[in-house]
Tab-separated table of C-alpha atoms and ligand atoms in Angstrom:
chain	number	residue	atom	x	y	z
A	1	MET	CA	-31.706	-17.251	18.833
A	2	LYS	CA	-31.363	-19.337	15.677
A	3	THR	CA	-30.399	-17.821	12.344
A	4	ASP	CA	-28.822	-18.773	9.034
A	5	PHE	CA	-26.470	-15.785	8.921
A	6	LEU	CA	-25.215	-13.783	11.890
A	7	VAL	CA	-23.675	-10.451	10.825
A	8	ILE	CA	-21.696	-8.471	13.424
A	9	GLY	CA	-21.669	-4.662	13.010
A	10	ALA	CA	-24.575	-2.359	12.043
A	11	SER	CA	-22.456	-0.059	9.942
A	12	ILE	CA	-21.655	0.603	6.303
A	13	THR	CA	-19.962	-2.788	5.842
A	14	GLY	CA	-22.302	-4.911	7.956
A	15	ILE	CA	-25.560	-3.400	6.692
A	16	ASN	CA	-24.506	-3.728	3.057
A	17	VAL	CA	-23.379	-7.319	3.601
A	18	ALA	CA	-26.700	-8.131	5.311
A	19	ARG	CA	-28.700	-6.544	2.459
A	20	GLU	CA	-26.635	-8.410	-0.118
A	21	LEU	CA	-27.080	-11.722	1.730
A	22	LYS	CA	-30.853	-11.197	1.778
A	23	GLN	CA	-30.799	-10.476	-1.946
A	24	ARG	CA	-28.671	-13.547	-2.730
A	25	PHE	CA	-30.452	-15.924	-0.335
A	26	PRO	CA	-34.003	-14.520	0.021
A	27	ASP	CA	-35.227	-17.423	2.157
A	28	ALA	CA	-32.342	-17.255	4.616
A	29	ALA	CA	-32.713	-15.645	8.053
A	30	VAL	CA	-30.194	-12.813	8.454
A	31	ALA	CA	-29.635	-11.372	11.938
A	32	LEU	CA	-27.478	-8.294	12.460
A	33	ILE	CA	-26.134	-7.493	15.920
A	34	ASP	CA	-24.392	-4.367	17.178
A	35	LYS	CA	-23.160	-3.483	20.648
A	36	GLU	CA	-24.425	0.113	20.325
A	37	ASN	CA	-28.015	1.382	20.559
A	38	GLY	CA	-28.280	2.314	16.873
A	39	CYS	CA	-26.486	2.100	13.552
A	40	ALA	CA	-23.295	3.901	12.503
A	41	ARG	CA	-22.125	4.987	15.953
A	42	HIS	CA	-18.446	4.576	14.959
A	43	SER	CA	-16.496	5.167	11.696
A	44	SER	CA	-19.509	4.860	9.422
A	45	GLY	CA	-21.289	7.762	11.097
A	46	ARG	CA	-18.218	9.865	11.843
A	47	ASN	CA	-16.399	9.942	8.506
A	48	ASN	CA	-16.192	12.785	5.968
A	49	GLY	CA	-18.802	11.310	3.645
A	50	VAL	CA	-16.546	11.752	0.647
A	51	LEU	CA	-17.373	9.547	-2.318
A	52	ASP	CA	-13.818	8.894	-3.413
A	53	ALA	CA	-13.270	8.689	-7.190
A	54	GLY	CA	-10.725	5.851	-7.005
A	55	PHE	CA	-7.658	7.338	-8.720
A	56	SER	CA	-5.214	7.141	-5.844
A	57	TRP	CA	-4.950	3.352	-5.389
A	58	SER	CA	-2.788	1.060	-7.465
A	59	ALA	CA	-4.759	-1.200	-9.813
A	60	ASP	CA	-3.854	-4.452	-8.029
A	61	SER	CA	-5.670	-3.423	-4.807
A	62	LEU	CA	-9.205	-4.197	-3.645
A	63	LYS	CA	-9.572	-0.457	-3.004
A	64	ALA	CA	-8.997	0.294	-6.696
A	65	ARG	CA	-11.222	-2.598	-7.705
A	66	PHE	CA	-14.231	-1.315	-5.726
A	67	CYS	CA	-13.810	2.455	-5.488
A	68	LYS	CA	-14.940	3.632	-8.931
A	69	GLU	CA	-17.936	1.291	-8.952
A	70	GLY	CA	-18.692	2.109	-5.308
A	71	ASN	CA	-18.696	5.824	-6.074
A	72	GLN	CA	-21.116	5.286	-8.985
A	73	GLN	CA	-23.400	2.930	-7.062
A	74	LEU	CA	-23.559	5.090	-3.936
A	75	THR	CA	-24.204	8.224	-6.018
A	76	ARG	CA	-27.057	6.456	-7.833
A	77	TYR	CA	-28.359	5.068	-4.522
A	78	CYS	CA	-28.466	8.545	-2.959
A	79	GLU	CA	-30.112	10.066	-6.004
A	80	SER	CA	-32.752	7.341	-6.092
A	81	LYS	CA	-33.532	7.960	-2.394
A	82	LYS	CA	-33.424	11.778	-2.734
A	83	ILE	CA	-30.411	11.990	-0.415
A	84	PRO	CA	-28.407	15.144	-1.249
A	85	VAL	CA	-25.047	14.677	-3.001
A	86	ASN	CA	-22.568	17.560	-3.302
A	87	LYS	CA	-20.899	16.919	-6.674
A	88	CYS	CA	-18.081	19.337	-5.956
A	89	GLY	CA	-15.217	17.310	-7.476
A	90	GLU	CA	-11.625	17.318	-6.249
A	91	LEU	CA	-8.644	19.413	-7.259
A	92	VAL	CA	-5.271	17.715	-6.903
A	93	ILE	CA	-2.275	20.030	-6.911
A	94	ALA	CA	1.515	19.971	-6.701
A	95	ARG	CA	2.840	22.345	-4.058
A	96	ASP	CA	6.194	22.747	-5.810
A	97	GLY	CA	8.236	21.408	-8.728
A	98	ASP	CA	9.344	18.332	-6.789
A	99	GLU	CA	5.733	17.213	-6.456
A	100	LEU	CA	4.879	17.372	-10.161
A	101	SER	CA	5.896	13.736	-10.673
A	102	ALA	CA	3.213	12.727	-8.129
A	103	LEU	CA	0.593	14.226	-10.469
A	104	ASP	CA	1.909	11.960	-13.244
A	105	GLU	CA	1.765	8.934	-10.959
A	106	LEU	CA	-1.862	9.676	-10.020
A	107	GLN	CA	-2.769	10.131	-13.680
A	108	ARG	CA	-1.214	6.716	-14.413
A	109	ARG	CA	-3.205	5.132	-11.572
A	110	ALA	CA	-6.413	6.818	-12.731
A	111	ASP	CA	-5.867	5.510	-16.273
A	112	GLY	CA	-5.126	2.030	-14.895
A	113	ASN	CA	-8.315	2.101	-12.813
A	114	GLY	CA	-10.461	3.581	-15.607
A	115	VAL	CA	-11.198	6.654	-13.497
A	116	LYS	CA	-11.759	10.055	-15.106
A	117	LEU	CA	-9.052	12.537	-14.031
A	118	GLU	CA	-8.633	15.710	-16.090
A	119	GLN	CA	-5.319	17.522	-16.653
A	120	VAL	CA	-5.913	21.252	-16.083
A	121	THR	CA	-3.632	24.257	-16.508
A	122	ALA	CA	-2.882	26.518	-13.542
A	123	ARG	CA	-5.372	29.009	-14.939
A	124	GLN	CA	-8.138	26.429	-15.359
A	125	ALA	CA	-7.396	25.141	-11.842
A	126	THR	CA	-7.848	28.565	-10.305
A	127	GLU	CA	-11.095	28.964	-12.228
A	128	ILE	CA	-12.253	25.727	-10.569
A	129	GLU	CA	-10.954	26.856	-7.153
A	130	PRO	CA	-9.807	30.490	-6.948
A	131	ARG	CA	-7.999	29.969	-3.622
A	132	ALA	CA	-5.872	26.998	-4.737
A	133	LYS	CA	-2.091	27.466	-4.866
A	134	VAL	CA	-1.301	25.709	-8.121
A	135	HIS	CA	2.201	24.965	-9.348
A	136	GLU	CA	2.283	24.785	-13.182
A	137	HIS	CA	-0.677	22.434	-13.659
A	138	ALA	CA	-3.078	20.253	-11.690
A	139	LEU	CA	-5.604	17.415	-11.942
A	140	PHE	CA	-9.360	17.605	-11.495
A	141	SER	CA	-11.539	14.677	-10.518
A	142	PRO	CA	-15.152	15.445	-11.514
A	143	THR	CA	-16.684	12.406	-9.817
A	144	THR	CA	-15.444	12.969	-6.237
A	145	ALA	CA	-18.504	14.036	-4.222
A	146	SER	CA	-19.828	14.338	-0.657
A	147	VAL	CA	-22.831	13.017	1.212
A	148	ASP	CA	-23.991	13.062	4.822
A	149	PRO	CA	-22.914	9.610	6.059
A	150	VAL	CA	-25.510	9.461	8.853
A	151	THR	CA	-28.398	10.133	6.465
A	152	VAL	CA	-27.091	7.448	4.116
A	153	MET	CA	-26.717	4.951	6.963
A	154	GLN	CA	-30.219	5.570	8.330
A	155	ARG	CA	-31.698	4.976	4.895
A	156	MET	CA	-29.675	1.822	4.304
A	157	GLU	CA	-30.710	0.488	7.695
A	158	GLN	CA	-34.368	1.020	6.765
A	159	ASP	CA	-33.844	-0.723	3.413
A	160	ALA	CA	-32.233	-3.679	5.174
A	161	ARG	CA	-35.156	-3.916	7.610
A	162	ASP	CA	-37.612	-3.734	4.689
A	163	ALA	CA	-35.694	-6.574	3.012
A	164	GLY	CA	-36.189	-8.711	6.122
A	165	VAL	CA	-32.886	-8.319	7.992
A	166	LYS	CA	-33.496	-8.541	11.766
A	167	PHE	CA	-31.574	-5.981	13.856
A	168	TYR	CA	-30.496	-6.574	17.460
A	169	TYR	CA	-28.944	-3.501	19.065
A	170	GLU	CA	-27.172	-3.341	22.423
A	171	THR	CA	-26.011	-6.864	21.675
A	172	SER	CA	-22.287	-7.565	21.826
A	173	PHE	CA	-20.597	-10.560	20.305
A	174	LEU	CA	-18.571	-12.064	23.170
A	175	ARG	CA	-17.034	-15.309	21.973
A	176	LYS	CA	-17.328	-18.492	19.990
A	177	ALA	CA	-18.300	-21.560	22.037
A	178	GLY	CA	-17.976	-24.631	19.846
A	179	ASP	CA	-20.602	-24.287	17.114
A	180	GLU	CA	-22.499	-21.600	19.047
A	181	PHE	CA	-21.852	-17.940	19.615
A	182	VAL	CA	-22.153	-16.152	22.922
A	183	THR	CA	-23.580	-12.631	22.862
A	184	THR	CA	-24.906	-10.353	25.601
A	185	LEU	CA	-28.381	-11.298	24.328
A	186	GLY	CA	-27.691	-14.985	24.948
A	187	THR	CA	-26.388	-17.871	22.875
A	188	VAL	CA	-26.897	-17.730	19.117
A	189	GLN	CA	-26.982	-20.720	16.787
A	190	ALA	CA	-25.943	-19.561	13.337
A	191	ASP	CA	-24.901	-21.492	10.236
A	192	TYR	CA	-22.589	-18.706	9.196
A	193	VAL	CA	-20.985	-15.645	10.828
A	194	VAL	CA	-19.897	-12.513	8.965
A	195	ASN	CA	-17.638	-10.277	11.024
A	196	CYS	CA	-17.868	-6.584	10.068
A	197	ALA	CA	-16.967	-5.247	13.522
A	198	GLY	CA	-14.612	-2.417	12.472
A	199	LEU	CA	-12.313	-1.622	15.405
A	200	TYR	CA	-12.972	-5.071	16.915
A	201	ALA	CA	-12.971	-7.126	13.713
A	202	ASP	CA	-9.406	-8.393	14.271
A	203	GLN	CA	-10.203	-9.609	17.805
A	204	ILE	CA	-13.339	-11.433	16.664
A	205	ALA	CA	-11.488	-12.907	13.672
A	206	GLN	CA	-8.828	-14.256	16.028
A	207	GLU	CA	-11.575	-16.127	17.976
A	208	PHE	CA	-12.192	-17.998	14.711
A	209	GLY	CA	-8.499	-18.572	13.982
A	210	PHE	CA	-8.108	-15.764	11.432
A	211	ALA	CA	-6.202	-12.445	11.343
A	212	GLU	CA	-3.313	-14.136	13.106
A	213	GLY	CA	-0.644	-12.142	11.293
A	214	TYR	CA	-1.967	-8.724	12.263
A	215	ARG	CA	-2.145	-6.412	15.246
A	216	LEU	CA	-4.344	-3.324	15.537
A	217	LEU	CA	-2.948	0.183	15.770
A	218	PRO	CA	-6.024	2.380	16.294
A	219	LEU	CA	-5.312	5.743	14.639
A	220	LYS	CA	-7.328	8.757	15.720
A	221	HIS	CA	-8.109	11.389	13.061
A	222	ASN	CA	-9.077	14.954	13.954
A	223	TYR	CA	-10.322	17.657	11.595
A	224	LEU	CA	-10.793	21.394	12.178
A	225	GLU	CA	-14.171	22.750	11.138
A	226	SER	CA	-14.179	25.993	9.177
A	227	SER	CA	-16.395	28.852	10.309
A	228	GLU	CA	-16.132	30.363	6.825
A	229	VAL	CA	-19.409	30.483	4.926
A	230	PRO	CA	-20.428	27.416	2.897
A	231	GLY	CA	-19.050	27.984	-0.582
A	232	ALA	CA	-15.822	29.592	0.661
A	233	PHE	CA	-14.254	26.675	-1.223
A	234	ARG	CA	-15.766	25.161	-4.353
A	235	THR	CA	-14.078	21.769	-4.380
A	236	HIS	CA	-12.082	19.296	-2.275
A	237	ILE	CA	-8.372	20.176	-2.432
A	238	THR	CA	-5.533	17.709	-1.979
A	239	ALA	CA	-1.811	17.570	-2.681
A	240	ALA	CA	-0.822	14.841	-5.154
A	241	ALA	CA	2.285	13.910	-3.157
A	242	ASP	CA	0.103	13.067	-0.149
A	243	LEU	CA	-2.292	10.917	-2.176
A	244	SER	CA	0.342	8.848	-3.917
A	245	GLY	CA	1.779	7.658	-0.572
A	246	SER	CA	0.127	5.049	1.643
A	247	TYR	CA	-1.570	7.596	3.898
A	248	PRO	CA	-3.362	10.880	3.043
A	249	GLY	CA	-1.827	14.155	4.173
A	250	VAL	CA	-3.534	17.401	5.165
A	251	HIS	CA	-6.356	18.302	2.790
A	252	ILE	CA	-9.489	20.420	2.551
A	253	VAL	CA	-12.674	18.473	2.426
A	254	LEU	CA	-16.206	19.775	1.818
A	255	GLY	CA	-19.351	18.473	3.426
A	256	VAL	CA	-22.637	17.988	1.648
A	257	ASP	CA	-23.574	21.489	2.860
A	258	GLY	CA	-20.442	23.007	1.276
A	259	LYS	CA	-18.748	23.696	4.632
A	260	ALA	CA	-15.017	23.027	4.740
A	261	LYS	CA	-12.912	20.916	7.107
A	262	LEU	CA	-9.129	20.937	7.369
A	263	GLY	CA	-7.206	17.856	8.462
A	264	PRO	CA	-6.435	15.264	9.455
A	265	ALA	CA	-4.206	15.437	12.484
A	266	VAL	CA	-3.507	11.786	13.199
A	267	LYS	CA	-2.166	10.097	16.311
A	268	PRO	CA	-2.466	6.639	17.826
A	269	ALA	CA	-5.449	6.177	20.168
A	270	LEU	CA	-4.470	4.438	23.403
A	271	TRP	CA	-7.478	2.122	23.300
A	272	ARG	CA	-9.810	1.218	20.477
A	273	GLU	CA	-12.594	3.713	21.192
A	274	GLN	CA	-10.598	6.465	22.910
A	275	TYR	CA	-12.486	9.312	21.239
A	276	HIS	CA	-12.129	11.851	24.086
A	277	GLY	CA	-9.737	11.917	27.053
A	278	ALA	CA	-10.329	8.988	29.380
A	279	ASP	CA	-13.801	8.071	27.974
A	280	GLY	CA	-14.264	4.299	27.932
A	281	PHE	CA	-10.836	3.782	29.501
A	282	HIS	CA	-9.795	0.218	28.768
A	283	PRO	CA	-6.545	-0.763	30.525
A	284	PHE	CA	-6.245	-4.136	28.806
A	285	GLU	CA	-6.599	-2.587	25.355
A	286	MET	CA	-4.192	0.175	26.313
A	287	SER	CA	-1.489	-2.261	27.291
A	288	SER	CA	-2.157	-4.237	24.123
A	289	VAL	CA	-1.919	-1.116	21.938
A	290	VAL	CA	1.240	-0.025	23.699
A	291	THR	CA	2.931	-3.408	23.610
A	292	THR	CA	1.810	-4.540	20.181
A	293	GLY	CA	0.744	-1.507	18.137
A	294	ILE	CA	3.283	1.052	19.224
A	295	GLY	CA	5.828	-1.709	19.803
A	296	GLN	CA	5.321	-2.818	16.183
A	297	MET	CA	5.702	0.770	15.133
A	298	PHE	CA	9.216	0.995	16.502
A	299	GLN	CA	10.210	-2.505	15.410
A	300	GLY	CA	8.954	-1.594	11.980
A	301	GLY	CA	11.571	1.103	11.863
A	302	ARG	CA	11.376	3.940	9.477
A	303	GLU	CA	8.108	3.651	7.623
A	304	ILE	CA	5.705	3.292	10.542
A	305	CYS	CA	7.789	5.403	12.891
A	306	LYS	CA	8.014	8.272	10.450
A	307	ALA	CA	4.334	8.105	9.520
A	308	CYS	CA	3.200	8.167	13.144
A	309	LEU	CA	5.696	10.684	14.412
A	310	GLN	CA	4.974	13.073	11.549
A	311	ARG	CA	1.316	12.870	12.312
A	312	PHE	CA	1.790	12.994	16.050
A	313	THR	CA	3.831	16.156	15.806
A	314	GLY	CA	1.439	17.431	13.125
A	315	SER	CA	-1.503	17.317	15.483
A	316	ALA	CA	-1.357	20.912	16.710
A	317	GLN	CA	-3.900	23.313	15.256
A	318	SER	CA	-1.224	25.731	14.072
A	319	ARG	CA	0.541	22.972	12.159
A	320	LEU	CA	-2.673	22.126	10.300
A	321	ILE	CA	-3.125	25.827	9.486
A	322	THR	CA	0.424	25.986	8.105
A	323	ALA	CA	-0.155	22.848	6.017
A	324	GLY	CA	-3.506	24.245	4.810
A	325	ASN	CA	-1.848	27.475	3.714
A	326	ARG	CA	0.513	25.482	1.518
A	327	LEU	CA	-2.559	24.233	-0.372
A	328	VAL	CA	-4.736	27.353	-0.554
A	329	GLU	CA	-4.834	31.086	0.175
A	330	GLY	CA	-6.207	32.551	3.363
A	331	ILE	CA	-6.521	29.818	5.993
A	332	ARG	CA	-6.770	31.825	9.245
A	333	LEU	CA	-6.508	30.416	12.741
A	334	SER	CA	-9.593	32.430	13.735
A	335	ASP	CA	-11.677	30.496	11.157
A	336	TYR	CA	-10.448	27.061	12.242
A	337	ARG	CA	-10.896	26.878	16.003
A	338	ASP	CA	-13.244	23.936	16.536
A	339	TRP	CA	-12.468	20.263	16.176
A	340	VAL	CA	-15.152	18.015	14.703
A	341	ARG	CA	-15.967	14.629	16.267
A	342	PRO	CA	-12.826	12.494	15.958
A	343	GLU	CA	-12.772	9.189	14.142
A	344	ILE	CA	-10.589	6.150	14.761
A	345	GLN	CA	-9.421	3.892	11.933
A	346	PRO	CA	-8.918	0.143	12.568
A	347	GLN	CA	-5.443	0.227	11.056
A	348	LEU	CA	-3.757	-3.174	10.977
A	349	VAL	CA	-0.007	-3.711	11.132
A	350	ASN	CA	1.472	-6.837	9.550
A	351	THR	CA	3.441	-8.602	12.304
A	352	GLU	CA	5.949	-10.072	9.845
A	353	THR	CA	6.737	-7.060	7.689
A	354	HIS	CA	5.946	-4.509	10.453
A	355	ARG	CA	4.237	-2.402	7.819
A	356	MET	CA	0.838	-0.761	7.998
A	357	VAL	CA	-1.568	-2.737	5.821
A	358	SER	CA	-2.931	-0.574	3.036
A	359	ASP	CA	-5.667	-2.722	1.504
A	360	PHE	CA	-8.828	-4.339	2.870
A	361	ILE	CA	-8.384	-7.945	4.037
A	362	ILE	CA	-11.048	-10.615	3.697
A	363	GLU	CA	-10.386	-13.953	5.400
A	364	GLY	CA	-12.775	-16.822	6.027
A	365	ASP	CA	-13.911	-20.394	5.432
A	366	ALA	CA	-17.087	-22.467	5.225
A	367	LYS	CA	-18.267	-21.223	8.659
A	368	SER	CA	-17.251	-17.570	8.898
A	369	MET	CA	-15.971	-14.569	6.895
A	370	HIS	CA	-14.039	-11.606	8.366
A	371	VAL	CA	-13.778	-8.147	6.825
A	372	LEU	CA	-10.626	-6.538	8.184
A	373	ASN	CA	-8.658	-3.315	7.899
A	374	THR	CA	-11.789	-1.383	6.939
A	375	VAL	CA	-9.952	1.899	6.556
A	376	SER	CA	-10.742	4.702	4.116
A	377	PRO	CA	-12.411	4.528	1.586
A	378	VAL	CA	-14.609	1.665	2.793
A	379	PHE	CA	-17.608	3.984	2.928
A	380	THR	CA	-17.299	4.604	-0.826
A	381	CYS	CA	-16.463	0.971	-1.634
A	382	SER	CA	-19.168	-0.554	0.570
A	383	MET	CA	-21.652	-1.772	-2.069
A	384	PRO	CA	-19.266	-3.661	-4.395
A	385	LEU	CA	-17.232	-4.755	-1.348
A	386	ALA	CA	-20.356	-6.335	0.181
A	387	LYS	CA	-21.087	-8.121	-3.096
A	388	TYR	CA	-17.523	-9.454	-3.157
A	389	VAL	CA	-17.769	-10.645	0.471
A	390	CYS	CA	-20.980	-12.513	-0.366
A	391	GLU	CA	-19.338	-14.085	-3.425
A	392	GLN	CA	-16.543	-15.306	-1.159
A	393	ILE	CA	-19.153	-16.736	1.227
A	394	ALA	CA	-20.977	-18.475	-1.632
A	395	ALA	CA	-17.679	-19.931	-2.879
A	396	ALA	CA	-16.608	-21.068	0.617
A	397	THR	CA	-19.960	-22.719	1.409
A	398	GLY	CA	-20.697	-24.014	-2.082
A	399	LYS	CA	-24.099	-22.236	-2.057
B	1	LIG	C1	-11.204	10.592	9.603
B	1	LIG	C2	-11.747	9.605	8.628
B	1	LIG	C3	-12.503	10.038	7.577
B	1	LIG	C4	-12.985	9.120	6.654
B	1	LIG	N1	-13.665	9.595	5.599
B	1	LIG	C5	-14.071	8.738	4.653
B	1	LIG	C6	-14.696	9.230	3.505
B	1	LIG	O1	-14.872	10.435	3.373
B	1	LIG	N2	-15.083	8.361	2.547
B	1	LIG	C7	-14.871	7.006	2.674
B	1	LIG	O2	-15.197	6.278	1.751
B	1	LIG	N3	-14.325	6.493	3.788
B	1	LIG	C8	-13.917	7.329	4.775
B	1	LIG	N4	-13.337	6.856	5.899
B	1	LIG	C9	-13.331	5.421	6.134
B	1	LIG	C10	-14.710	4.918	6.619
B	1	LIG	O3	-15.282	5.808	7.520
B	1	LIG	C11	-14.574	3.584	7.306
B	1	LIG	O4	-13.672	2.821	6.569
B	1	LIG	C12	-15.898	2.838	7.401
B	1	LIG	O5	-16.890	3.638	7.971
B	1	LIG	C13	-15.717	1.575	8.198
B	1	LIG	O6	-16.949	0.995	8.336
B	1	LIG	P1	-17.169	-0.390	9.040
B	1	LIG	O7	-18.577	-0.756	8.794
B	1	LIG	O8	-16.167	-1.369	8.557
B	1	LIG	O9	-16.834	-0.150	10.578
B	1	LIG	P2	-17.597	0.751	11.718
B	1	LIG	O10	-18.344	1.879	11.124
B	1	LIG	O11	-16.541	1.055	12.690
B	1	LIG	O12	-18.613	-0.252	12.311
B	1	LIG	C14	-18.276	-1.381	13.087
B	1	LIG	C15	-19.495	-1.727	13.922
B	1	LIG	O13	-19.234	-2.923	14.633
B	1	LIG	C16	-19.798	-2.791	15.944
B	1	LIG	N5	-19.098	-3.730	16.830
B	1	LIG	C17	-17.780	-3.744	17.134
B	1	LIG	N6	-17.522	-4.751	17.991
B	1	LIG	C18	-18.679	-5.406	18.224
B	1	LIG	C19	-19.055	-6.538	19.010
B	1	LIG	N7	-18.151	-7.222	19.739
B	1	LIG	N8	-20.344	-6.925	19.012
B	1	LIG	C20	-21.277	-6.247	18.284
B	1	LIG	N9	-20.979	-5.156	17.521
B	1	LIG	C21	-19.700	-4.756	17.477
B	1	LIG	C22	-19.560	-1.339	16.297
B	1	LIG	O14	-20.418	-0.891	17.310
B	1	LIG	C23	-19.818	-0.657	14.960
B	1	LIG	O15	-21.160	-0.253	14.820
B	1	LIG	C24	-12.787	7.732	6.824
B	1	LIG	C25	-12.052	7.284	7.908
B	1	LIG	C26	-11.498	8.215	8.796
B	1	LIG	C27	-10.661	7.740	9.929
């Protein structure tokens, strides 16, 4: 196969990059490969579908830069395609007096990012969400929303096809061989490679000499599905103290259908796609995760250790129920029995600082570009992120 651009990963990042490339370079051939038999088989089809408002990231991050615009663009995209959007908003609370300062910090970040975040009294908060346990006052984000990620992905895939992107499923990128690229479909000649391979993006980047300072710690996220009727909650509910840290804590999230989920319980996966038990057992990856990822975790001392151990020990159902009951009234074990499909984040750890990387990382040159650490909220950020990636490609190639 010969192509101008070879994009790896038929998912929210890869499909948006491919669409953007086609828009920027209409005469160029854009081929998109994925090892699975359809789009969005990993994070992009398994996530919560929350359109994040963009108030929790500090202004100097790529996440802050793309989240507000991504939320607006994806909302408009869905509306234009008649894809349902649940505009339920998000209530951010303090669980006690010690957490009130976290509300102030989020308000500062929202102001810095130009994101609308309303101060509400305890009374107004309980009018928004009668079951919320509000301490003194709270914040309400009117633009946080939910969509069905699979529906969005299917539509975006169709749009990309209509724009002329060629899809090749069941085609794995294997390695770089000089100026050519070896895939399970055969050798590909491509002028430019864009790596949007999610859980494998770091490995592929390393083939090209990038992502050298990072190791992957795949983190598995599990949520409990509520059997309460849709509408039992009116809005997403989060604790401010959990949002102002580097990793979200237990929260209540609503689907596009109004059904609630409680989570996440987070623990390291032993290999990159270890969704259930021994499925896809990969001994090489396991030893790599154990020796690098978990090894990094302990070398990294407190921060990583504490984050992982807290989440590891927080994985039991009853612990999630206890955490949920600190946010809202009436979370009963009998209503939260079933786990939804787990998702695994491609969390990178910096090998020098031994810290978990918070922001997205884009590395590349005149031959290839690599989109790394595509953790939450990449789904929300995907459209402006893809535009930015293509700008980097244009700058690197002088096109
Ligand atoms: C529990 C959880 C909930 C989340 N909820 C939200 C949310 O509500 N809102 C939000 O904005 N974000 C959310 N996120 C984050 C979001 O889901 C991800 O950041 C995003 O989907 C990542 O997309 P991606 O395209 O980078 O990677 P992926 O969706 O993982 O796609 C990578 C693709 O690359 C392919 N691939 C990998 N290796 C190869 C290879 N060698 N050859 C060919 N193909 C390959 C894979 O098959 C896959 O299709 C959540 C994350 C988690 C963990």
